[in-house]
XYZ file of C-alpha atoms in Angstrom:
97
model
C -1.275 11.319 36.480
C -1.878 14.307 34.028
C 0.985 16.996 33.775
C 0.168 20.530 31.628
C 3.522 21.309 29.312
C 5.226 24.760 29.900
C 5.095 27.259 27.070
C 8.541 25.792 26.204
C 7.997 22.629 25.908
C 4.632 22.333 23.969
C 2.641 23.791 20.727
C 3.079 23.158 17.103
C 6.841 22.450 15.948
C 8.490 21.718 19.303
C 10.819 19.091 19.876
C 11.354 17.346 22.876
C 10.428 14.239 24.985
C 6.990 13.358 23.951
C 6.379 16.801 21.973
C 4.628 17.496 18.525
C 7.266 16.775 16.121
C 8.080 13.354 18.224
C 4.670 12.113 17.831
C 4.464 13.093 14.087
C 8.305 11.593 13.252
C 6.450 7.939 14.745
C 3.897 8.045 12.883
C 5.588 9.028 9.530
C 7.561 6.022 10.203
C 4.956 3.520 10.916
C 2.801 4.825 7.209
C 6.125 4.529 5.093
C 6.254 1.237 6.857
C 2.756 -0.153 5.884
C 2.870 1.577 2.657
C 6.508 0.354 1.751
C 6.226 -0.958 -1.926
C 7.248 -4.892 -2.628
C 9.246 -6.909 -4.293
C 10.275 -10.248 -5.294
C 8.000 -13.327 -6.864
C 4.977 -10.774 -7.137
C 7.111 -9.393 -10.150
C 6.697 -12.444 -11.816
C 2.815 -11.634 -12.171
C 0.351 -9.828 -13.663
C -2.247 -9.245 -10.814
C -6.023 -8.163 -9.815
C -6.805 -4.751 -9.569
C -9.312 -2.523 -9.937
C -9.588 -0.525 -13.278
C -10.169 2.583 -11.144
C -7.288 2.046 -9.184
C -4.876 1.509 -11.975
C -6.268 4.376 -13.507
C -5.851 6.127 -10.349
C -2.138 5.086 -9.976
C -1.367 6.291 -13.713
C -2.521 9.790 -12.786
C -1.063 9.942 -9.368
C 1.954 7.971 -9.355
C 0.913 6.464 -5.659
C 0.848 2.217 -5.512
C -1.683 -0.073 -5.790
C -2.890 -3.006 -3.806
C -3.643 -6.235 -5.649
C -6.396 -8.825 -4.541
C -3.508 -11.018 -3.048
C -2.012 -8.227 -1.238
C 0.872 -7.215 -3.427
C 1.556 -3.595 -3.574
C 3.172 -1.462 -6.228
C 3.034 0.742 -9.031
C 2.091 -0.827 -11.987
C 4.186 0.044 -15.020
C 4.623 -3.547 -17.175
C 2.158 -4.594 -19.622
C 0.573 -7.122 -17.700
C -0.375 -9.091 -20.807
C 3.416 -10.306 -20.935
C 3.160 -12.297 -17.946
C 0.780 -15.005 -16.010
C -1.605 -14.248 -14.000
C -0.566 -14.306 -10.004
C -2.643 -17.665 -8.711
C -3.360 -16.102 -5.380
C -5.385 -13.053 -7.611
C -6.813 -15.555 -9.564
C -7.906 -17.717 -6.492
C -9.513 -14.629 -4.799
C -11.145 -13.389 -7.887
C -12.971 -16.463 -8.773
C -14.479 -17.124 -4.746
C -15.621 -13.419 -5.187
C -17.642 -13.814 -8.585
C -19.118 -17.359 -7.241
C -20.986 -15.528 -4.862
């Protein structure tokens, strides 16, 4: 069953049951969900990433996404800490191919 809004109830900005803003306000919530920023063990290593994407992340301020997953913005000297096993794992399968 299709239904065409009234002028009222439709068109850029409008609230209401189904309407514009509605639609936008889920899926706002569903990227800050996926791109929420972790923490916990991962802090306790330095991980993969791609010099582009660190570079990328300096400039922008926007997270990055590590070989095992982890996301965040980098901002320790990773030289201070060991390297995350999962990265390392994943980064040695990838060159042996």
């Amino acid at each position: 069953m299709t239904t065409t809004p009234s002028p009222e109830t439709s068109g850029p900005g409008t609230i209401g049951a189904g309407g514009g803003t509605d639609v936008l306000d889920r899926e706002l919530e569903q990227l800050l969900n996926e791109e929420s920023v972790e923490d916990g063990d991962h802090d306790r290593f330095s991980h993969y990433v791609k010099k582009e994407k660190i570079l990328q992340s300096a400039l922008s301020g926007k997270p990055v996404r590590a070989l095992c997953g982890k996301k965040w913005t980098p901002g320790r000297d990773p030289e201070k800490f060991p390297v995350c096993p999962t990265c390392k794992d994943i980064y040695e399968k990838m060159r042996d191919k």
